Coordinates of C-alpha atoms in Angstrom, one line a residue:
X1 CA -164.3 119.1 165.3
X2 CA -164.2 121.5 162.1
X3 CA -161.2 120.7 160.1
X4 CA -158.8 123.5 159.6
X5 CA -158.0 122.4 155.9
X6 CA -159.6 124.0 153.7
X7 CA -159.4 121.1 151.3
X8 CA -160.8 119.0 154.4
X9 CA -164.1 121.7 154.5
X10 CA -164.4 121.7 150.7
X11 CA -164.4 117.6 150.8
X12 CA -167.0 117.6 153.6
X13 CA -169.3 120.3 152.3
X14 CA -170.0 118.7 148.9
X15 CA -169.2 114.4 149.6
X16 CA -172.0 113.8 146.6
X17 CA -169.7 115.7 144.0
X18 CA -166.5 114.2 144.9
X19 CA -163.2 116.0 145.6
X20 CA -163.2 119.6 143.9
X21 CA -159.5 121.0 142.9
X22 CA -158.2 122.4 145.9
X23 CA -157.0 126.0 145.9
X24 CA -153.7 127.6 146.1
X25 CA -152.8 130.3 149.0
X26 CA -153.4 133.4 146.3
X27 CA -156.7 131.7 145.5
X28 CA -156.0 130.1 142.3
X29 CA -157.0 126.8 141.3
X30 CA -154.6 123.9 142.0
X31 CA -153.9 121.8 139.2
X32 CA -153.9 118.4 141.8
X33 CA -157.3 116.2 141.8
X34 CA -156.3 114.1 144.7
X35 CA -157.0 115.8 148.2
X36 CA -154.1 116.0 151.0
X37 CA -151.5 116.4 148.3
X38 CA -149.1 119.4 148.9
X39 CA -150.8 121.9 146.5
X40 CA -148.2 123.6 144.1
X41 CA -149.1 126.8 142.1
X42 CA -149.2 125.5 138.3
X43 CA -147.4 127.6 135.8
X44 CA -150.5 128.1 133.5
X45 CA -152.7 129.5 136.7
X46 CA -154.6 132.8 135.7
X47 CA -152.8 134.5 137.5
X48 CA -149.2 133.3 135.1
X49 CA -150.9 133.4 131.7
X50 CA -151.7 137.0 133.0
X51 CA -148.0 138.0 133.5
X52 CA -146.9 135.9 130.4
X53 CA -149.5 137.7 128.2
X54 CA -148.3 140.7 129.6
X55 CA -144.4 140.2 128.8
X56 CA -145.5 139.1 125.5
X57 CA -147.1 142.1 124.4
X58 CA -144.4 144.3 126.4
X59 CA -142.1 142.7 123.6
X60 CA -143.9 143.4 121.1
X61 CA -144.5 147.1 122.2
X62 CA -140.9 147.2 122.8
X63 CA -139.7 146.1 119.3
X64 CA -142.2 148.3 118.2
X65 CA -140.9 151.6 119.3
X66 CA -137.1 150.5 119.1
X67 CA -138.3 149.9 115.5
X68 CA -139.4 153.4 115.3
X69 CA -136.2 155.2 117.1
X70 CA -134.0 153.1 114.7
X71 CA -136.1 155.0 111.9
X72 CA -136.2 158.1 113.5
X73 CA -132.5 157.9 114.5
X74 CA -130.7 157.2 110.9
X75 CA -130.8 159.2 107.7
X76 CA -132.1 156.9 105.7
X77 CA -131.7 159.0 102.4
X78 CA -133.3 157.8 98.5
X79 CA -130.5 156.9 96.4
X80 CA -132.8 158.8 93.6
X81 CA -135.0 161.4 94.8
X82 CA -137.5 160.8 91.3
X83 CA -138.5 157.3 92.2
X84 CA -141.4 156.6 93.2
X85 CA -142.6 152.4 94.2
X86 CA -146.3 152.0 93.7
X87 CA -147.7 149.1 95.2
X88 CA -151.3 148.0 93.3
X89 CA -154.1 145.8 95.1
X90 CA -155.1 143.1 92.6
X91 CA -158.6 142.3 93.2
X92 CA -160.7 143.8 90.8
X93 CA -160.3 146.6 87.7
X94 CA -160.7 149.5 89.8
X95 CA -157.6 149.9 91.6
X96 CA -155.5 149.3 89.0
X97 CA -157.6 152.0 86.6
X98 CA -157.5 154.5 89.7
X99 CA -154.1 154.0 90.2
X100 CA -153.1 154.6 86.3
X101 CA -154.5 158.4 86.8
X102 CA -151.9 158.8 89.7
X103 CA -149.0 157.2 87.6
X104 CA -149.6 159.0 84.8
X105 CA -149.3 162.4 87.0
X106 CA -146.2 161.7 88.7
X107 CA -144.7 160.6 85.4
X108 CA -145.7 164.1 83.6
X109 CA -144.1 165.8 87.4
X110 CA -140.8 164.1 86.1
X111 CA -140.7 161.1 88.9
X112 CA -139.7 157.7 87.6
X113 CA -142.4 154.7 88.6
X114 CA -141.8 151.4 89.5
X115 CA -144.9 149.5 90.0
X116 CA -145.7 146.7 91.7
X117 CA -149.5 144.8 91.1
X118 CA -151.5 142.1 91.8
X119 CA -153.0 141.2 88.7
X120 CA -152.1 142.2 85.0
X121 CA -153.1 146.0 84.0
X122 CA -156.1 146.2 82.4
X123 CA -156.0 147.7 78.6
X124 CA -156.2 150.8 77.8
X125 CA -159.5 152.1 76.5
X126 CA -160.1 152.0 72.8
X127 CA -160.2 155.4 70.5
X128 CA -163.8 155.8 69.9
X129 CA -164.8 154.2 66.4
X130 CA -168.5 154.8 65.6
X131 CA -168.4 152.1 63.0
X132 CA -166.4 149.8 64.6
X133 CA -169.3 149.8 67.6
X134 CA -172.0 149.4 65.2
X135 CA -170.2 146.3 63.4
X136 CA -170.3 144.8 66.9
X137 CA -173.8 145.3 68.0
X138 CA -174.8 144.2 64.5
X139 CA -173.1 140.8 65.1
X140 CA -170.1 141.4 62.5
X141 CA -166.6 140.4 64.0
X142 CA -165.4 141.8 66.4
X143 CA -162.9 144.9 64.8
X144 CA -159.5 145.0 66.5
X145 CA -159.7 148.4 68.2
X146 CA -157.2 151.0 68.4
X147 CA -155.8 151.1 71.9
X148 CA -153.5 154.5 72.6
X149 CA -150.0 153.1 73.9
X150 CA -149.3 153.3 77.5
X151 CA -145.9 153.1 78.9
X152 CA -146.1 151.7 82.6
X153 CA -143.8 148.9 83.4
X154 CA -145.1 146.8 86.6
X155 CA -143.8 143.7 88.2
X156 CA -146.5 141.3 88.8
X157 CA -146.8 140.1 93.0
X158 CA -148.6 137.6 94.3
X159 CA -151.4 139.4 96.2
X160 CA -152.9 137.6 99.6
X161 CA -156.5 136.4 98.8
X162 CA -158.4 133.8 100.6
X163 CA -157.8 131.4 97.6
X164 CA -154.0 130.8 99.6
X165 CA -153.3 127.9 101.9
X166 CA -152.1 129.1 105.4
X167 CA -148.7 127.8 104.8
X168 CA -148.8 129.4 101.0
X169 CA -149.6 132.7 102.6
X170 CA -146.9 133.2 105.1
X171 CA -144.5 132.3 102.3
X172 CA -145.9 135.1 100.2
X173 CA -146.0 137.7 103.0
X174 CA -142.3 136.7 104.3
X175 CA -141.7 136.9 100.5
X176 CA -142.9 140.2 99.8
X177 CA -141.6 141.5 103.1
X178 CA -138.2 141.3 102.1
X179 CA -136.8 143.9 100.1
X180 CA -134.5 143.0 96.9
X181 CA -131.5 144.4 97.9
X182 CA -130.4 145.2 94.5
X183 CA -133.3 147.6 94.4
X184 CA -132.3 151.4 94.6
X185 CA -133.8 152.9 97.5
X186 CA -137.3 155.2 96.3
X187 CA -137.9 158.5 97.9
X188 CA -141.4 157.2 99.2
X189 CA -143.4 153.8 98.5
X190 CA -147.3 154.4 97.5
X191 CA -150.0 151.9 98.3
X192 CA -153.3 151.7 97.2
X193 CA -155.0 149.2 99.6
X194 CA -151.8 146.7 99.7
X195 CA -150.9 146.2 102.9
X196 CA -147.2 144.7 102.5
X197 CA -146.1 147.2 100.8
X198 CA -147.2 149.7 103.5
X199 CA -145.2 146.6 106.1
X200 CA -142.4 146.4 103.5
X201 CA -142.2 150.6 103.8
X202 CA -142.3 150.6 107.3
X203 CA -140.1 147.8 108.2
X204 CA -137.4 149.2 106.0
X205 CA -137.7 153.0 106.8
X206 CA -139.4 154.3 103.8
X207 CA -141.8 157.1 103.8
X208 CA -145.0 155.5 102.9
X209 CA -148.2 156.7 101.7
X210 CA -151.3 154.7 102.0
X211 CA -154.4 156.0 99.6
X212 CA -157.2 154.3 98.8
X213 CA -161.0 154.8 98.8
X214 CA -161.4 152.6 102.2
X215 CA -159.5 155.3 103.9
X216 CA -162.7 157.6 103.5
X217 CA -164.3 155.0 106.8
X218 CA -161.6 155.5 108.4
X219 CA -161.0 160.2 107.9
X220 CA -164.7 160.6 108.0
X221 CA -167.9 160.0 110.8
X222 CA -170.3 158.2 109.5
X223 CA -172.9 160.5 107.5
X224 CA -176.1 161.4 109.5
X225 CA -178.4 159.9 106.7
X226 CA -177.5 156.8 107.0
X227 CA -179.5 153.9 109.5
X228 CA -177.9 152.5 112.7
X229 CA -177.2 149.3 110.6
X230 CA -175.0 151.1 107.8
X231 CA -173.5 152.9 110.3
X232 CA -172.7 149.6 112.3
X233 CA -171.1 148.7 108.6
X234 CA -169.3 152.1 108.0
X235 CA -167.5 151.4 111.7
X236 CA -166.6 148.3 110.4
X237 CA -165.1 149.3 107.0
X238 CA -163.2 151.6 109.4
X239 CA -161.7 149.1 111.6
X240 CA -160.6 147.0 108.3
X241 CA -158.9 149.9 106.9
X242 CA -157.5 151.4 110.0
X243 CA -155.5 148.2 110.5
X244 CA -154.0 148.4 106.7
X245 CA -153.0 152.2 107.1
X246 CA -151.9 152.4 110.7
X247 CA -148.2 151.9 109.8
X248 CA -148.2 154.6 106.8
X249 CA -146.7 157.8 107.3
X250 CA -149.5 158.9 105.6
X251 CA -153.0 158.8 104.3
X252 CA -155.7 159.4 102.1
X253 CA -158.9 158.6 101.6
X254 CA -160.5 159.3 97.7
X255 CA -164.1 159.9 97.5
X256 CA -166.2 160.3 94.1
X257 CA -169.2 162.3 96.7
X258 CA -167.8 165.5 98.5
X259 CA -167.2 164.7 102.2
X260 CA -165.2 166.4 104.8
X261 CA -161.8 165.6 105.7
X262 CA -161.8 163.3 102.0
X263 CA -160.7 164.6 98.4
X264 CA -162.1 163.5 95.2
X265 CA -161.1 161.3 92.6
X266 CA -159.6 162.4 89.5
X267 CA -161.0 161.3 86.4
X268 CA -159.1 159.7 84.0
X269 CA -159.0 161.6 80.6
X270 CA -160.9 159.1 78.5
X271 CA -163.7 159.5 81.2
X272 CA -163.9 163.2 80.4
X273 CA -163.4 162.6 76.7
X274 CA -165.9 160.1 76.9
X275 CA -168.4 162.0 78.6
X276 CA -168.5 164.9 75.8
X277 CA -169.0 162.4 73.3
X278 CA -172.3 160.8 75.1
X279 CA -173.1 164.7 75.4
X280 CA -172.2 165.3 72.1
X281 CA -174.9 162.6 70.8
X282 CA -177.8 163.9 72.4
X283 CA -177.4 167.2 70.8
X284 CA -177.0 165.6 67.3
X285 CA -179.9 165.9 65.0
X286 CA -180.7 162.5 64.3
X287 CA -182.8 161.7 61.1
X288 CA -186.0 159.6 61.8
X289 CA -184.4 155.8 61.4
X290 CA -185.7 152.4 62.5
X291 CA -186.6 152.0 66.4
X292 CA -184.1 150.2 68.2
X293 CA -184.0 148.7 72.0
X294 CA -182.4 150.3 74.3
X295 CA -178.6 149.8 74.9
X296 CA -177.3 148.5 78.3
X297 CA -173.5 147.6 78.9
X298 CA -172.4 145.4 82.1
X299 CA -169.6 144.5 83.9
X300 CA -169.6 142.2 87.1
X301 CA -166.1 141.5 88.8
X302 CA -167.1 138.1 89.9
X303 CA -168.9 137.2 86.7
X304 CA -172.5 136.9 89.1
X305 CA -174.8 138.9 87.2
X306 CA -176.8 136.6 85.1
X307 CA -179.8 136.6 86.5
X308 CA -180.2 140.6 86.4
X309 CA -178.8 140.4 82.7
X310 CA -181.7 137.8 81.6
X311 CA -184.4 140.5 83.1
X312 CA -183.1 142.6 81.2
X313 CA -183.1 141.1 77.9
X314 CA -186.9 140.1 78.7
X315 CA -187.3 143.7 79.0
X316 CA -186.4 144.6 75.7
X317 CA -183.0 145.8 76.2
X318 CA -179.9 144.6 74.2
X319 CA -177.2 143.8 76.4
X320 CA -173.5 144.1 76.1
X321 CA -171.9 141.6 77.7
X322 CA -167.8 141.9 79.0
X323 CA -166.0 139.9 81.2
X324 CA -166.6 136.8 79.6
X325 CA -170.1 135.6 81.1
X326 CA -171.7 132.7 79.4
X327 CA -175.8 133.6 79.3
X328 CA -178.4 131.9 77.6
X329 CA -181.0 134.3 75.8
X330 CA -184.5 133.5 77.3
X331 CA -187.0 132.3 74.5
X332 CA -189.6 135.2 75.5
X333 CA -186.7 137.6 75.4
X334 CA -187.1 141.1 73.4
X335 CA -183.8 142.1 73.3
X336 CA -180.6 140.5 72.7
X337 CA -177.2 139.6 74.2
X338 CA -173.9 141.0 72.1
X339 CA -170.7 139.4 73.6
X340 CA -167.6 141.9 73.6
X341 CA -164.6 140.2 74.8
X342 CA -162.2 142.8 74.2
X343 CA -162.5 144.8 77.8
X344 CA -160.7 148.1 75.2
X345 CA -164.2 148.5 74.2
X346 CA -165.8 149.0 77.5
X347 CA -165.3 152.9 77.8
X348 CA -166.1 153.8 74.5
X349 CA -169.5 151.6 74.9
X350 CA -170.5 153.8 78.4
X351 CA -170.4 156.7 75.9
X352 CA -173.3 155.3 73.6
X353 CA -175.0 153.1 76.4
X354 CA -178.7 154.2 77.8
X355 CA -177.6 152.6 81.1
X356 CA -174.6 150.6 82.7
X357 CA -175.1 147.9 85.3
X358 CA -172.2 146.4 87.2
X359 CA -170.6 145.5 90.6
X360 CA -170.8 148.6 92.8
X361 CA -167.0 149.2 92.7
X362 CA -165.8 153.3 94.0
X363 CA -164.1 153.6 90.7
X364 CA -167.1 152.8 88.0
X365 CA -169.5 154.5 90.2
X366 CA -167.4 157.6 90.3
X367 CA -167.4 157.4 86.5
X368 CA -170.6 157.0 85.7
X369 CA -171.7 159.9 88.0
X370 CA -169.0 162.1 85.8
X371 CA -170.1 161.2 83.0
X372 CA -174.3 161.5 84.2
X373 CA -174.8 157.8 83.3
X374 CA -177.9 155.9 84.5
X375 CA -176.6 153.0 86.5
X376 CA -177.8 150.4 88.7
X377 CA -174.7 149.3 91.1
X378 CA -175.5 145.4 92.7
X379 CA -173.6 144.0 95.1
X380 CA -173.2 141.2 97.9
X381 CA -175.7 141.6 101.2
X382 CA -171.9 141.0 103.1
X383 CA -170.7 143.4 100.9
X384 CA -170.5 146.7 103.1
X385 CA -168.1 148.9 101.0
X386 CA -169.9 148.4 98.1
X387 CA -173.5 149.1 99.9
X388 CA -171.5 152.1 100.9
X389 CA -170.5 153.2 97.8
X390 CA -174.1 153.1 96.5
X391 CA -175.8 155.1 99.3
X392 CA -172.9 157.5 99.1
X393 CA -173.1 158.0 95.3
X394 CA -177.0 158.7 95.6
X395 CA -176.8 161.6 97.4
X396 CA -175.0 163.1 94.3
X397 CA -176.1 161.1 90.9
X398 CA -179.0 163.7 90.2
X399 CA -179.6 165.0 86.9
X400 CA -182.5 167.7 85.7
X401 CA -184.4 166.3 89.0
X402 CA -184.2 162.8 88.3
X403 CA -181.8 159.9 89.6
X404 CA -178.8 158.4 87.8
X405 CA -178.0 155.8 90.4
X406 CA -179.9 152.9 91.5
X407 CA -178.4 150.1 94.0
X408 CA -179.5 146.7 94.8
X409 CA -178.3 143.4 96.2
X410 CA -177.4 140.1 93.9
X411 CA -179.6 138.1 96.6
X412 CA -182.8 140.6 96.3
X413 CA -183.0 139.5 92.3
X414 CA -183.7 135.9 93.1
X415 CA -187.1 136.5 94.8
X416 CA -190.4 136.4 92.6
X417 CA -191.0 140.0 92.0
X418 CA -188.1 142.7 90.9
X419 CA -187.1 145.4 93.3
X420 CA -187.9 148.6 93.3
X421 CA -184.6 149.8 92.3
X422 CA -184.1 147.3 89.4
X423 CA -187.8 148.8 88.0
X424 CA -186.6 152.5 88.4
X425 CA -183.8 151.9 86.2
X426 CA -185.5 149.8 83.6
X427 CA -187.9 152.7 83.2
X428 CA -184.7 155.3 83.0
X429 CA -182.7 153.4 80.0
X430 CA -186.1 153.2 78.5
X431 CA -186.5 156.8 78.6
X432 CA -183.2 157.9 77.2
X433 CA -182.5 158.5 74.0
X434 CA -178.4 158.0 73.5
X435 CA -178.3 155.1 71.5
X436 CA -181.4 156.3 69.2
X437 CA -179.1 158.9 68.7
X438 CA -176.0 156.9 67.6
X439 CA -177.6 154.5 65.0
X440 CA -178.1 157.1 62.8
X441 CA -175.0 158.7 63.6
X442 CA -172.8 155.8 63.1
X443 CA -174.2 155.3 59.7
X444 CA -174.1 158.6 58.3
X445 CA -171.2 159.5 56.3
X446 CA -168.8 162.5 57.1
X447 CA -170.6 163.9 60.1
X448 CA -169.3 165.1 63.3
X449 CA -170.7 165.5 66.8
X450 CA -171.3 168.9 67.8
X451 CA -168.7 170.4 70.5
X452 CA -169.6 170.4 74.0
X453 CA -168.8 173.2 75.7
X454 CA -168.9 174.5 79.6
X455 CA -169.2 171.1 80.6
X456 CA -170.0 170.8 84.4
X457 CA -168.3 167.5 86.0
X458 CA -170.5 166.7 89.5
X459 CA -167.5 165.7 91.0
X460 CA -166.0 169.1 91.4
X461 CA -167.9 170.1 94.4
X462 CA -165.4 172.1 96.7
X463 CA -163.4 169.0 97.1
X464 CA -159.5 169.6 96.4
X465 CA -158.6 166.4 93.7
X466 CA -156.7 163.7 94.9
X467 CA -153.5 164.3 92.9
X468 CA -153.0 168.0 94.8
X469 CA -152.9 166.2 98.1
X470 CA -150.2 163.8 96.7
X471 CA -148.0 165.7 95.4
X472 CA -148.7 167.8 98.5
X473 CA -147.1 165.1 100.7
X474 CA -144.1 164.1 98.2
X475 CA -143.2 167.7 98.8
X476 CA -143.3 167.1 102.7
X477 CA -140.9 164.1 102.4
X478 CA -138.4 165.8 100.2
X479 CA -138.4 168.8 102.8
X480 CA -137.7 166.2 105.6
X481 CA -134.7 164.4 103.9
X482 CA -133.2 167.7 103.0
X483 CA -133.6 168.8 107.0
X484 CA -132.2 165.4 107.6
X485 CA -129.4 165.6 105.4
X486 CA -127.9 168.9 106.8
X487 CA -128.3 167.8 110.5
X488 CA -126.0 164.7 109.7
X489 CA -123.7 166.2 107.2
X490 CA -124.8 164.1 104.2

């Protein structure tokens, strides 16, 4: 006779394997071992963590857009209609520098600043001193430089890095989450790439505005000249900032090469002065004077550019050193290793410099291509922005038919032979002829560099600048609130 049971058949079919799990009625499996037990459907069948999944994100969807009517619902009205909260990501130089442009503007437009960063701001470049530089390469102490004041107060935060426990971060992101309630209320809360303070300005019902040079991934298809792989990467770069801008109100995406759908990055005024100087030097008329190596300054944000700083230096290149890196000079090397540890100095060195080689960050790259500066941009093989920014940057860093940008990676300089890239540059600072003009200029008495005129800045390529777009948008908020304000009366 042919049992009826299906636990009975399932039992018979397979005696060698023991008793499988029997099965429920909906064809789930039944949590009982033992055979002839009344089966029971489990809680945590398929089936249940299906429906509880489902509830789950239903809740969360549903606090979501009852979030959003609450918002949309209530006047929420600044108590000052000038204030501005800028929230500063604190990894690196570049955001801050990029971000002082932007305070600076809104300042000069009459809107009060309150800024919040991640790390301390970075000095403000140094006047340029043509003796002071020369004291420096020549090994004399290190002048104290005359740094232009700055007036931008900032409260220093406590940015999320993976350098935080788990525990140590939810504190800091509950932390930051909450707003001071003795704080006045801003007309809109600016981000660049901090993601709680797009949260905080969300969560509280502030119009927020989230600008940063990842945005470009996320405003623009990847360009056709780039291989499946960086594409793959630009995708990616597009996810990550996608998730940190999806709660803004609004957002832009910065770019120092002319894209659709992207402005471009306005360059700071010392950049621009800066660049007329290095201009300025090459058409000096520099008497005949001792031959000198050629002048390279670096900069690596995580302090890993030894190894490309010692090929230098057996090149026959003096290297300017800031950031603090401790390199030994080889015993076959040509050149020499000056250590600045003032960072002031850094811009007014970029002016006198036959080259400049540093982490691939948007915000260097963007001023080295102003200012037509040889550079060779490393960075990480994980690191895709930074790959990014180099095969972006390319397509523009051209000058009198010959390239100002080369990019490689930090793990491509520990192999036997150099890269390509590394020996196209070297042959570029060789070539130029900046610093053999500023010897003899910093030692001549009473002499001035002659005026650059018509100056054409590579960035201005049909791109509207960043700052339009801003203001652009502060203007759209201000129109809301004052719709908002006559429909309730306020």
């Amino acid at each position: 006779m042919v049992p009826t049971d299906p636990h009975q058949r399932r039992k018979r079919a397979s005696p060698e394997r023991g008793c499988s799990p029997p099965m429920a009625e909906d064809g789930s499996s039944c949590p009982k071992s033992v055979c002839g037990e009344e089966c029971k459907k489990s809680p945590s069948s398929p089936s249940s963590r299906r429906k509880r999944y489902f509830w789950i994100l239903f809740a969360c969807c549903f606090l979501v857009v009852i979030g959003h009517w609450h918002q949309q619902q209530h006047c929420h009205l600044p108590q000052d209609d000038t204030l501005i909260e800028y929230y500063i990501h604190g990894r690196g130089n570049g955001h801050w520098i990029g971000s002082l442009v932007t305070i600076e503007a809104l300042q000069k437009k009459g809107y009060h600043v309150r800024v919040f960063a991640g790390r301390d701001m970075p000095l403000p470049p140094a006047e340029f001193d043509a003796r002071a530089l020369l004291a420096i390469l020549n090994g004399e102490k290190e002048p104290t430089p005359s740094i232009p004041s700055k007036e931008v107060n900032y409260t220093r935060i406590q940015r999320l890095g993976n350098d935080l426990g788990f525990w140590k971060t939810v504190d800091t992101f509950s932390h930051r989450l909450h707003r001071n309630p003795k704080l006045s209320r801003p007309l809109a809360i600016l981000s660049d790439a901090d993601l709680i303070g797009v949260l905080q300005a969300w969560w509280h019902g502030i119009p927020s505005l989230y600008m940063t040079h990842g945005q470009v991934f996320v405003d623009t298809p990847p360009p056709n000249f780039l291989t499946k792989k960086q594409k793959r990467a630009w995708k990616w770069e597009a996810k990550v900032n996608g998730i940190n801008s999806v709660l803004a109100n609004y957002a832009v995406g910065f770019n120092h090469v002319p894209m659709k759908d992207t402005v471009r990055v306005s360059v700071r005024k010392e950049i621009q002065d800066m660049a007329l100087t290095r201009h300025g030097l090459l058409q000096y008329e520099a008497s005949r004077t001792k031959r000198r190596n050629p002048l390279v300054a670096t900069y690596f944000r995580d302090a890993n550019g030894g190894v490309v700083i010692e090929t230098l230096v057996k090149a026959g290149m003096d290297v300017v050193i800031f950031g603090g890196m401790d390199v030994k000079v080889p015993l076959d090397a040509k050149g020499k290793i000056v250590q600045v540890h003032n960072a002031a100095y850094f811009v007014a060195f970029m002016g006198i410099a036959d080259g400049i080689v540093a982490s691939a960050g948007c915000q260097l790259v963007a001023e080295c291509v102003h200012a037509q500066i040889p550079m060779l941009a490393l960075y990480k093989q994980a690191d895709s922005e930074h790959e990014l920014n180099v095969l972006m940057a390319k397509r523009l860093a051209y000058k009198d038919g010959g390239r100002l940008l080369y990019g490689t990676t930090f793990e491509s300089l520990a192999g036997a032979e150099l890269p390509k890239e590394v020996k196209l540059f070297v042959e570029q600072v060789q070539s130029s002829r900046v610093s053999a003009h500023f010897y003899p200029f910093a030692a001549a008495e009473n002499v001035t560099l002659p005026v650059i005129e018509n100056y054409r800045n590579p960035l201005e390529e049909g791109t509207p600048e960043h700052l339009t777009k801003v203001f652009d948008i502060l203007d759209q908020i201000k129109s809301k609130n004052r719709q908002c304000a006559n429909f309730y009366g306020k």
